[in-house]
mmCIF file of C-alpha atoms in Angstrom:
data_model
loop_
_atom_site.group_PDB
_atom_site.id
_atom_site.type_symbol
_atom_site.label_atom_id
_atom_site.label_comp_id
_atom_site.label_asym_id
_atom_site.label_seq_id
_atom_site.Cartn_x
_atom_site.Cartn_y
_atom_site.Cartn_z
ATOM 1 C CA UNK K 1 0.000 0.000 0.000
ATOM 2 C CA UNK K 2 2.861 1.802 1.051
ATOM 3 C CA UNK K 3 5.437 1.695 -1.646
ATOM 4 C CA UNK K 4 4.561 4.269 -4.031
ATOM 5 C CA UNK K 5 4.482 6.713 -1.262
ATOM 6 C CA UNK K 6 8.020 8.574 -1.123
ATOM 7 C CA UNK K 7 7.345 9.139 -4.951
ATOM 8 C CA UNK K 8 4.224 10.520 -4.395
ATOM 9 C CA UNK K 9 5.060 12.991 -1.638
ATOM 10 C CA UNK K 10 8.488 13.790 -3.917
ATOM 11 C CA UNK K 11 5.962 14.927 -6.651
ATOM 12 C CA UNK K 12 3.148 16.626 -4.404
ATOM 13 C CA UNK K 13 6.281 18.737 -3.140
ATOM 14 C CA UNK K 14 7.282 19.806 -6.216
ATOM 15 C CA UNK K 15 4.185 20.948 -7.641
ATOM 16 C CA UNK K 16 3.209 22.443 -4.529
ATOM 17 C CA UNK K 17 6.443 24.218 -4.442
ATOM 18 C CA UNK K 18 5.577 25.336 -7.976
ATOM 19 C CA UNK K 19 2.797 26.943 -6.786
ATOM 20 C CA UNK K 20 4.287 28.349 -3.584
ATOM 21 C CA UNK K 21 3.136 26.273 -1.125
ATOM 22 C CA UNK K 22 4.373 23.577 0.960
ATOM 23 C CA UNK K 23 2.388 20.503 2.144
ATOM 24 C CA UNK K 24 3.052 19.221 6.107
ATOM 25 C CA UNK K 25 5.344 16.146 5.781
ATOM 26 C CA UNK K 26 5.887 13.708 8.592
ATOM 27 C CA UNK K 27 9.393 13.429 9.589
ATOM 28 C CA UNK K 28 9.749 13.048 13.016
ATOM 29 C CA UNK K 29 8.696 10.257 15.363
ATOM 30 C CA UNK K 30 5.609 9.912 16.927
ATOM 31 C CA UNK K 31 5.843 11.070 20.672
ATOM 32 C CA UNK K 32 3.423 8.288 21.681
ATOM 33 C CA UNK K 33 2.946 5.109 21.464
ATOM 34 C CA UNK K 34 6.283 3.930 22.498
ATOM 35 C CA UNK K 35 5.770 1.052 24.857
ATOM 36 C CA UNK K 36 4.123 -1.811 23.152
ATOM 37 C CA UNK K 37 0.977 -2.731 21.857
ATOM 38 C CA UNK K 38 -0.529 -3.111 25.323
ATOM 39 C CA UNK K 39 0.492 0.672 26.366
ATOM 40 C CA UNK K 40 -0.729 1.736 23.182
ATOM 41 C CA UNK K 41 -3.891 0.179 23.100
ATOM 42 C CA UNK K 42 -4.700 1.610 26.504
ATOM 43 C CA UNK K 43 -3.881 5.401 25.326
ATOM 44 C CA UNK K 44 -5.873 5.097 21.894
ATOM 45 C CA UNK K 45 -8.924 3.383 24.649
ATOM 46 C CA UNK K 46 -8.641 6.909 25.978
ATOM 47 C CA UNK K 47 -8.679 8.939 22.927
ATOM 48 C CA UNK K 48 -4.757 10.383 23.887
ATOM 49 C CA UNK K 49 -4.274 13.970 21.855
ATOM 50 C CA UNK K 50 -0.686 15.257 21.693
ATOM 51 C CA UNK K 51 0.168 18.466 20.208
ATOM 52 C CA UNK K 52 3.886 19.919 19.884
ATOM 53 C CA UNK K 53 5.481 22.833 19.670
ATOM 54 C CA UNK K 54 2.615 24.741 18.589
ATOM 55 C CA UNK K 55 2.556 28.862 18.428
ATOM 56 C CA UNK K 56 -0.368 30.236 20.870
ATOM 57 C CA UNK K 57 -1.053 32.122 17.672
ATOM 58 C CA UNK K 58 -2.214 29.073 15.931
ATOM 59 C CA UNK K 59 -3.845 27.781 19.325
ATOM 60 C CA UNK K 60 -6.345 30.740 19.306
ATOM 61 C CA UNK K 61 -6.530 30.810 15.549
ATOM 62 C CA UNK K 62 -7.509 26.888 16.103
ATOM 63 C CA UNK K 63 -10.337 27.736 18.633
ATOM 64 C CA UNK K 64 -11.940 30.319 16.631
ATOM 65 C CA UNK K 65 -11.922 27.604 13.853
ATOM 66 C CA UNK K 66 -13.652 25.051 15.856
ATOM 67 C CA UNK K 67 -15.782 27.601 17.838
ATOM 68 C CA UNK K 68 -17.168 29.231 14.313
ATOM 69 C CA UNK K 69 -17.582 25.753 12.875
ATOM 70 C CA UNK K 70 -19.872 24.199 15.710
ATOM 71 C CA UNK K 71 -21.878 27.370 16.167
ATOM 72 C CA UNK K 72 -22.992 27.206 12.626
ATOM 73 C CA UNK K 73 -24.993 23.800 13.114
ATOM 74 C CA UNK K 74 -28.804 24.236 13.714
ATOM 75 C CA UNK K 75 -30.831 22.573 16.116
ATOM 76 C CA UNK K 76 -32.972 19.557 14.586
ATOM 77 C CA UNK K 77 -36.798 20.625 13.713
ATOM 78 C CA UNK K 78 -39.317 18.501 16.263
ATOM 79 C CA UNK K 79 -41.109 15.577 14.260
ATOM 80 C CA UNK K 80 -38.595 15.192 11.498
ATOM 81 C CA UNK K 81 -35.865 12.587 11.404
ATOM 82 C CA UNK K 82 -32.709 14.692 10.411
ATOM 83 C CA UNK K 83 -29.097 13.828 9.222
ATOM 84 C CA UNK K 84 -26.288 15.217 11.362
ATOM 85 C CA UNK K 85 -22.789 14.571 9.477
ATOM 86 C CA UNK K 86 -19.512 15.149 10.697
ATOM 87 C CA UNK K 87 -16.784 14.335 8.368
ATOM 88 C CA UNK K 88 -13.090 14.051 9.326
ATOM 89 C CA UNK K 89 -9.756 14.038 7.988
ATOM 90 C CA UNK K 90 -7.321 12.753 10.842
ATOM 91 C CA UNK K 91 -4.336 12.682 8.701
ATOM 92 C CA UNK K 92 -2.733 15.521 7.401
ATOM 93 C CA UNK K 93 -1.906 14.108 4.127
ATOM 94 C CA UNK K 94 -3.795 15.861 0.969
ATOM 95 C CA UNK K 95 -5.650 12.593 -0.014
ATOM 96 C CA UNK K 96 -7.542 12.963 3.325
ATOM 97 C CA UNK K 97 -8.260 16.472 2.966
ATOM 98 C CA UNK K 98 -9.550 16.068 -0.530
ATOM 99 C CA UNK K 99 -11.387 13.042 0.629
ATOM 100 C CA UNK K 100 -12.778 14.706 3.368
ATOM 101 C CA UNK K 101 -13.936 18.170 1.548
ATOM 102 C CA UNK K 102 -16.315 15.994 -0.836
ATOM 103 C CA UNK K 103 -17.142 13.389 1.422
ATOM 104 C CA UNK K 104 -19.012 16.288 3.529
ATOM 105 C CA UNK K 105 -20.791 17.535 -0.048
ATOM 106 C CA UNK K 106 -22.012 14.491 -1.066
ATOM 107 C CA UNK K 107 -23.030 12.982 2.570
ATOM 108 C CA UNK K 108 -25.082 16.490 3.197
ATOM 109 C CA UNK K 109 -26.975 16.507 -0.448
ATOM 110 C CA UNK K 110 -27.534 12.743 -0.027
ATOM 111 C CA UNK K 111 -29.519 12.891 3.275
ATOM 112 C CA UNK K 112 -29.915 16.368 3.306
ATOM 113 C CA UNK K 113 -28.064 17.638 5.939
ATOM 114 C CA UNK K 114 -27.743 21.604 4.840
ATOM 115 C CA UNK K 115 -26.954 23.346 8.441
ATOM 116 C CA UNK K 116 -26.017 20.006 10.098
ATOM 117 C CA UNK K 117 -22.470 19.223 9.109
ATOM 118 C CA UNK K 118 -19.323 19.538 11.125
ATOM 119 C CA UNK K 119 -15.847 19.180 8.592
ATOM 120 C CA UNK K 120 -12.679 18.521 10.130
ATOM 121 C CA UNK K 121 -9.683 18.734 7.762
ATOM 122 C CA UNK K 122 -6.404 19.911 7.007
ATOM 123 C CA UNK K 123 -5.133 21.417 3.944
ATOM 124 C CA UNK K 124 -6.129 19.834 0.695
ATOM 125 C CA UNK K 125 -2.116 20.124 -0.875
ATOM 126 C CA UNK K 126 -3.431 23.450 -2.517
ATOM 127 C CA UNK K 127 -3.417 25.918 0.498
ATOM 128 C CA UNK K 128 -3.153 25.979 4.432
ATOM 129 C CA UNK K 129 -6.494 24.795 5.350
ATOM 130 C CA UNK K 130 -9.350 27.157 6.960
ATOM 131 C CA UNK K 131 -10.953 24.689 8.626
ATOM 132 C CA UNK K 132 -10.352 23.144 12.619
ATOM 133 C CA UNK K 133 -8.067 19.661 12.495
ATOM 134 C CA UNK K 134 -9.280 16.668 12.431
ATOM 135 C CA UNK K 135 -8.130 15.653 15.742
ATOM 136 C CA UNK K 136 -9.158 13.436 18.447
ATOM 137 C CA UNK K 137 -10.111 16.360 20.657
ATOM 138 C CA UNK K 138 -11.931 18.136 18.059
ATOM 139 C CA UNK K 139 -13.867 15.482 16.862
ATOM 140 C CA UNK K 140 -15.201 14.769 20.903
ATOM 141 C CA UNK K 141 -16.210 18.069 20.755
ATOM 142 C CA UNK K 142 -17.819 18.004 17.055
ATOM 143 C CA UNK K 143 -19.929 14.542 18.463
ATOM 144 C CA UNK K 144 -20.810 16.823 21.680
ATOM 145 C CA UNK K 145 -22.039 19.757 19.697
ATOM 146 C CA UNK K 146 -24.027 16.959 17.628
ATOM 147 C CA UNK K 147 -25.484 15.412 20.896
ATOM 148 C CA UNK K 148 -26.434 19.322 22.207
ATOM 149 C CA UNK K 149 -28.783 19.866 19.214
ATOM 150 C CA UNK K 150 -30.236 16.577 17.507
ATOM 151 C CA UNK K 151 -33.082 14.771 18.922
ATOM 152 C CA UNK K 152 -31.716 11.024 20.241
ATOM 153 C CA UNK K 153 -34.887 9.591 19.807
ATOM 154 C CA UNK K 154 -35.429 10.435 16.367
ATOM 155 C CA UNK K 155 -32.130 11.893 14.650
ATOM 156 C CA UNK K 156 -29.343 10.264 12.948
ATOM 157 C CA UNK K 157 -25.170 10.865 13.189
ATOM 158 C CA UNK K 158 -23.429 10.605 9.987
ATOM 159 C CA UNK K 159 -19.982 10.156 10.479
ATOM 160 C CA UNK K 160 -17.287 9.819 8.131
ATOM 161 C CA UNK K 161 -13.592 9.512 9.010
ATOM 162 C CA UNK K 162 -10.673 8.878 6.785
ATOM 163 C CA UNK K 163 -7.475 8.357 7.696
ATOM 164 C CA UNK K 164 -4.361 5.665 8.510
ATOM 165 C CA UNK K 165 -5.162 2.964 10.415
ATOM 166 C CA UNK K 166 -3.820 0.365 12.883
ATOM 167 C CA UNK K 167 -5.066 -2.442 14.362
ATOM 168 C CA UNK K 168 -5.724 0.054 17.849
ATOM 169 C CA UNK K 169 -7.730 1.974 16.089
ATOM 170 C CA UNK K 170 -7.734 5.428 13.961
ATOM 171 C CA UNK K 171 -4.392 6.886 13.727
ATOM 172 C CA UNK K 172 -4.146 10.894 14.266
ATOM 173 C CA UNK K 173 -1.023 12.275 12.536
ATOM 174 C CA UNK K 174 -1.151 16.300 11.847
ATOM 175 C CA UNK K 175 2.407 16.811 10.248
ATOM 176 C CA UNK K 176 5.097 16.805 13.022
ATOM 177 C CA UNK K 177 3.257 18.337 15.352
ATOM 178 C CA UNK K 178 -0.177 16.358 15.904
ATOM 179 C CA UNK K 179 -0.165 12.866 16.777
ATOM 180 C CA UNK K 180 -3.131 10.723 18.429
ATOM 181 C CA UNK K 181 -5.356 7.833 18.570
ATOM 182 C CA UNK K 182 -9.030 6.888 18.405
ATOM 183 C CA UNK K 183 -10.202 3.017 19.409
ATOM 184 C CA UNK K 184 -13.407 1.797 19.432
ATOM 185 C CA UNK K 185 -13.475 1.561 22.972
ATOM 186 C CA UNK K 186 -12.973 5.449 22.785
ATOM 187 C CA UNK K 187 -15.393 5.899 19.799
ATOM 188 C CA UNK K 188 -17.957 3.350 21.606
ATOM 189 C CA UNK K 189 -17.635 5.550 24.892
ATOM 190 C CA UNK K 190 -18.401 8.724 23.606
ATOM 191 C CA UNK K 191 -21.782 7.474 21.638
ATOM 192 C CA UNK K 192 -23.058 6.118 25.332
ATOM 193 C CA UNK K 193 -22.055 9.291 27.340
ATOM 194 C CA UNK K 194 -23.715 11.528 24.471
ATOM 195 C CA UNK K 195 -26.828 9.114 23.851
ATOM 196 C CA UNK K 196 -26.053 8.955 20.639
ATOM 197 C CA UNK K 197 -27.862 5.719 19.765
ATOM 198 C CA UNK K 198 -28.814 6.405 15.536
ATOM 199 C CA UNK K 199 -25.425 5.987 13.624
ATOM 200 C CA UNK K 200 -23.989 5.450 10.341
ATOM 201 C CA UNK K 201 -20.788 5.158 10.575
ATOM 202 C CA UNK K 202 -18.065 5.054 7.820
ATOM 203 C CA UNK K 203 -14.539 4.344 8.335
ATOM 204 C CA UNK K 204 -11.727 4.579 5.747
ATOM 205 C CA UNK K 205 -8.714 3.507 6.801
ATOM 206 C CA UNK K 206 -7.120 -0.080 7.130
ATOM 207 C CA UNK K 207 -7.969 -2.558 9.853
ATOM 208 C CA UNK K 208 -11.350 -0.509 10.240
ATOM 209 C CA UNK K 209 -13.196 -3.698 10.500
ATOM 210 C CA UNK K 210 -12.063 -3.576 14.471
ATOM 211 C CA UNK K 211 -14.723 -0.992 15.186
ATOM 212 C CA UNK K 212 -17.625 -3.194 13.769
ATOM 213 C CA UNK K 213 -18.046 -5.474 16.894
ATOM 214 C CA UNK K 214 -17.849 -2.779 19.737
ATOM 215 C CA UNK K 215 -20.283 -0.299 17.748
ATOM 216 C CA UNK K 216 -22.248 -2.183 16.314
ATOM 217 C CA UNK K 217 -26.116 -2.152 17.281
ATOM 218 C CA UNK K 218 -29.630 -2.434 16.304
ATOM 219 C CA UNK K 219 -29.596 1.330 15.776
ATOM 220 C CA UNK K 220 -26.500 1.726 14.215
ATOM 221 C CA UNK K 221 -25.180 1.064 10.783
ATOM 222 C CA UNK K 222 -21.757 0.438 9.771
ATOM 223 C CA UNK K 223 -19.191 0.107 6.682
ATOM 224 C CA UNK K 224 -15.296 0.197 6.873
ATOM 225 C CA UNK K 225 -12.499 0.100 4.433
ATOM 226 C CA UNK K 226 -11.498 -3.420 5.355
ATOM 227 C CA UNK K 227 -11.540 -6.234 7.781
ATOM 228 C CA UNK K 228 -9.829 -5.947 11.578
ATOM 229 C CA UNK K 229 -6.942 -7.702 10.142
ATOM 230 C CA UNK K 230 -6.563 -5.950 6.614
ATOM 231 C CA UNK K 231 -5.215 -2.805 4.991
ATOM 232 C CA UNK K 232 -6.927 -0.757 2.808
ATOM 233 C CA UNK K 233 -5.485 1.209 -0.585
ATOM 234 C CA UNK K 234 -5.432 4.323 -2.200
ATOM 235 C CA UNK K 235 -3.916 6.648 0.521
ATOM 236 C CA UNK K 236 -1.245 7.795 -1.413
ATOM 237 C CA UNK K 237 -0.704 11.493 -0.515
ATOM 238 C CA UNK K 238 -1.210 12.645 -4.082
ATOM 239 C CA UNK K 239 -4.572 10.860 -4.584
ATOM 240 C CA UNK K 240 -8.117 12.474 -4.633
ATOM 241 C CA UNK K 241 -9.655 9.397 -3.011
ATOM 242 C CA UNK K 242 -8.534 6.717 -1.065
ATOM 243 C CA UNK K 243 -10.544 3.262 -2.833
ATOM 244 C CA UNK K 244 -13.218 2.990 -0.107
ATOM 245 C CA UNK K 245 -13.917 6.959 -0.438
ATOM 246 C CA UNK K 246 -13.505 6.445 -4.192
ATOM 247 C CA UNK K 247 -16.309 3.475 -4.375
ATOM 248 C CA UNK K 248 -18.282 4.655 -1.550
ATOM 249 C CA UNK K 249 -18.768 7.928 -1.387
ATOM 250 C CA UNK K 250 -17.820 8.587 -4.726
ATOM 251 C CA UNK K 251 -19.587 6.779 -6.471
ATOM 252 C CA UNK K 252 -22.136 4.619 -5.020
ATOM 253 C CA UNK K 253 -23.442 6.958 -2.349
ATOM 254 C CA UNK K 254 -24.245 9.369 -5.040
ATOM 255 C CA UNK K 255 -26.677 7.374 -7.184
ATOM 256 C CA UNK K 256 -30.473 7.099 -5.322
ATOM 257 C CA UNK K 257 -30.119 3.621 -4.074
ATOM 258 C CA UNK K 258 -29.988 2.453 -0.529
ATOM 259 C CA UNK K 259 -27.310 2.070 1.717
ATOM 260 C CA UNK K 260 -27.510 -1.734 1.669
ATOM 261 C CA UNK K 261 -27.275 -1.613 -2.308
ATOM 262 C CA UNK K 262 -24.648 0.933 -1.991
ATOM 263 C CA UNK K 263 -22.250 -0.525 0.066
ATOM 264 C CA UNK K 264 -22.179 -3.465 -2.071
ATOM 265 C CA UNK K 265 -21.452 -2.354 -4.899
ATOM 266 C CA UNK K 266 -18.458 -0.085 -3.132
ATOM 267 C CA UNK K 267 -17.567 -3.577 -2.194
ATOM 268 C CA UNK K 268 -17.332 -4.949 -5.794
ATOM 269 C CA UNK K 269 -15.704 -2.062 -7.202
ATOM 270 C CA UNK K 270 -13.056 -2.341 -4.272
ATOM 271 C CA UNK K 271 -12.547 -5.719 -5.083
ATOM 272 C CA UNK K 272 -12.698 -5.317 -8.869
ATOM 273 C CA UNK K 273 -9.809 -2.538 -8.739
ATOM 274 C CA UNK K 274 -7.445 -4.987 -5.763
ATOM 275 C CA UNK K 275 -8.151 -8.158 -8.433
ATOM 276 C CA UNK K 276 -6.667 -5.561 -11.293
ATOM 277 C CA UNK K 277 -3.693 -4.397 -9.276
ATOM 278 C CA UNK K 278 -2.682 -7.397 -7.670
ATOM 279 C CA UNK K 279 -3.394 -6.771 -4.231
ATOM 280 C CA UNK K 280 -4.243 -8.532 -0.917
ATOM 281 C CA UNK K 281 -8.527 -8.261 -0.260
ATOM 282 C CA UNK K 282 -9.070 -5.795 2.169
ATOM 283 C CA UNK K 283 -12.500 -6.912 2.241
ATOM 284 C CA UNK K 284 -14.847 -4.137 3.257
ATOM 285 C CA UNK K 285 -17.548 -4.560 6.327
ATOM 286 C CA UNK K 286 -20.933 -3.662 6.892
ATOM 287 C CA UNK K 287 -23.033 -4.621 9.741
ATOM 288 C CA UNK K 288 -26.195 -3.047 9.641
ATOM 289 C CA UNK K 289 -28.953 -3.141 12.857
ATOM 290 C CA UNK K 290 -32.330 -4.212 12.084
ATOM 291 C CA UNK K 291 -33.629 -1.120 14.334
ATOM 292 C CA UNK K 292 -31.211 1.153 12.024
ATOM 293 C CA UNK K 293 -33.569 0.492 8.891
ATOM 294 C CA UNK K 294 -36.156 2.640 10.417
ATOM 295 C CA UNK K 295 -34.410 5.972 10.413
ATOM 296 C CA UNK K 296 -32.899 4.776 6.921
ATOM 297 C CA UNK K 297 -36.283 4.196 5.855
ATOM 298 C CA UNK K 298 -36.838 8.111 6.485
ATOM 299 C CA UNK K 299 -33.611 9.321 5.547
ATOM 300 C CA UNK K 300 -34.016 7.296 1.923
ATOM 301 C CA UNK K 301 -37.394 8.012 1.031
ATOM 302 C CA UNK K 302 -36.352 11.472 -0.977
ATOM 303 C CA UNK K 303 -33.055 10.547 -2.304
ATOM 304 C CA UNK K 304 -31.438 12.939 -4.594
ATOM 305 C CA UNK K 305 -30.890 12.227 -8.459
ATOM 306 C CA UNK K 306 -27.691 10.964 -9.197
ATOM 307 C CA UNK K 307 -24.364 13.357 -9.992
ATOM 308 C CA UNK K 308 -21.379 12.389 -11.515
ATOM 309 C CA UNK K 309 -17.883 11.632 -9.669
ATOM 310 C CA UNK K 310 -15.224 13.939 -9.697
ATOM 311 C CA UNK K 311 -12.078 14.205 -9.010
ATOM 312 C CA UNK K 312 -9.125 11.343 -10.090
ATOM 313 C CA UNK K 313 -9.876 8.113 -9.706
ATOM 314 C CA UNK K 314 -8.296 5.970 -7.084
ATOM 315 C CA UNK K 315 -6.773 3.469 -9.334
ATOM 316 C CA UNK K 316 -4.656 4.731 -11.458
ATOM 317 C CA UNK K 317 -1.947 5.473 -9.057
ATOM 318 C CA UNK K 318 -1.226 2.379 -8.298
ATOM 319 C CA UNK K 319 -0.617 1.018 -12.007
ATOM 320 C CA UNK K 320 2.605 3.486 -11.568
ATOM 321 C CA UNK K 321 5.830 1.725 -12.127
#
């Protein structure tokens, strides 16, 4: 998955250059997770959020970010069954910011979320990016906000995520300076304390698959990049889409068909494009409650027409020798 991707940031640097502006690389170690899988199991169980070396400057430009961001999202209107979507980039790698940016447009035309989305992201490879991180701390915060205005009995949380992996969890990595963990234990925690009970939850990033037995539920619905004990592909820095956000969101999601339908055929195109390039399955999950198809019921009964994909897709990449 990996090997394409010194090239890849070589080139994103030089064109970025080109244009004046230099991407965050990751050079330096990680100051956490340093003593064993046990130790960092237990930190990414608590959500652990380190940030280094970072100019108060950017701190309180940060807040004003987040603070702007979550004040924007409206309360839910009583009787109607309403989307909330909150879409993060933990990785500051362009792929994930791209991903990210029209993961959030298609997610809130889909189930019609206008005034209910939350975007976490860093820069896109263009431009320093006006938006708060996707970090572990902001996204508790972006779930809070979520909790403060939906209705749990009725209301649904749309989350999207895209990022590395590991087999502990989501992997938070802002440049040199941002570096963090989410597990499912984490993730699973902060649904119970908020009441968030209605969820769709979409995960791109490898070894996703270990959040399907923790969160799943009869309310909740749930599709990752790959099994607990598989990578994913596409994450090369230079990429538009990683493959799950390419067949997913993409693609599938935008067409008028249901979630079920949707996810499998982000599964066959994911498999389709792994048989063509040689690669290991990363085989895709979805675990869907039977309680969850009442709110899709009501989120699916108005579905959008169908738009076209943009962007590059994620294949071609990879056929790079």
């Amino acid at each position: 998955m990996r090997t394409l991707l010194p090239l890849v940031i070589a080139l994103v640097a030089s064109v970025a250059a080109a244009q004046g502006y230099q991407p965050v690389h990751h050079t330096l170690p990680a100051p956490v997770f340093a003593g064993g899988d046990d130790e960092t199991q237990a930190q990414a169980d608590m959500g652990i959020d380190v940030e280094r070396d970072r100019p108060a400057r950017w701190q309180l430009a940060e807040h004003r970010r987040l603070e702007r961001t979550l004040a924007a999202v409206r309360p839910q209107r009583a009787g109607n069954v309403e989307a909330f979507v909150i879409v993060a980039a933990l990785d500051s790698d362009p792929v994930f910011g791209r991903e990210a940016r029209e993961a959030a447009r298609v997610l809130a035309r889909r189930y019609h979320a206008d005034g209910h989305v939350i975007l976490l992201a860093g820069s896109d490879g263009t431009r320093d990016s006006d938006l708060p991180m996707g970090s572990p701390g902001n996204l508790d915060l972006a779930l809070a906000r979520v909790a403060e205005v939906m209705d749990p009995a009725e209301d649904v949380l749309v989350l999207y995520t895209t990022s590395h992996g590991a087999p502990f969890g989501l992997y938070y990595n802002d440049g040199d300076q941002g570096y963090g963990a989410v597990s499912p234990s984490r993730l699973w925690n902060q649904f119970s304390t908020l009441g968030i009970r209605n969820r769709l939850i979409l995960l791109s990033a490898c070894y996703a698959g270990v959040f399907v037995p923790m969160l799943s539920s009869d309310t909740t619905a749930i599709v990752t990049a790959a099994a607990a004990d598989r990578p994913s592909f596409g994450c090369q820095a230079d990429n538009d889409w990683t493959f799950f956000g390419d067949a997913l969101i993409n693609n599938a999601l935008r067409k008028p068909q249901p979630l079920a339908a949707a996810a499998n055929q982000a599964q066959g195109m994911i498999a389709g494009w792994e048989k063509a390039a040689a690669l290991d399955p990363s085989r895709p999950q979805v675990a869907i409650g039977a309680g969850a198809q009442r709110w899709l019921d009501a989120l699916e009964h108005d579905l959008p027409v169908a738009n076209a994909p943009v962007g590059r897709p994620a294949i071609p990449l990879l056929q790079v020798k």
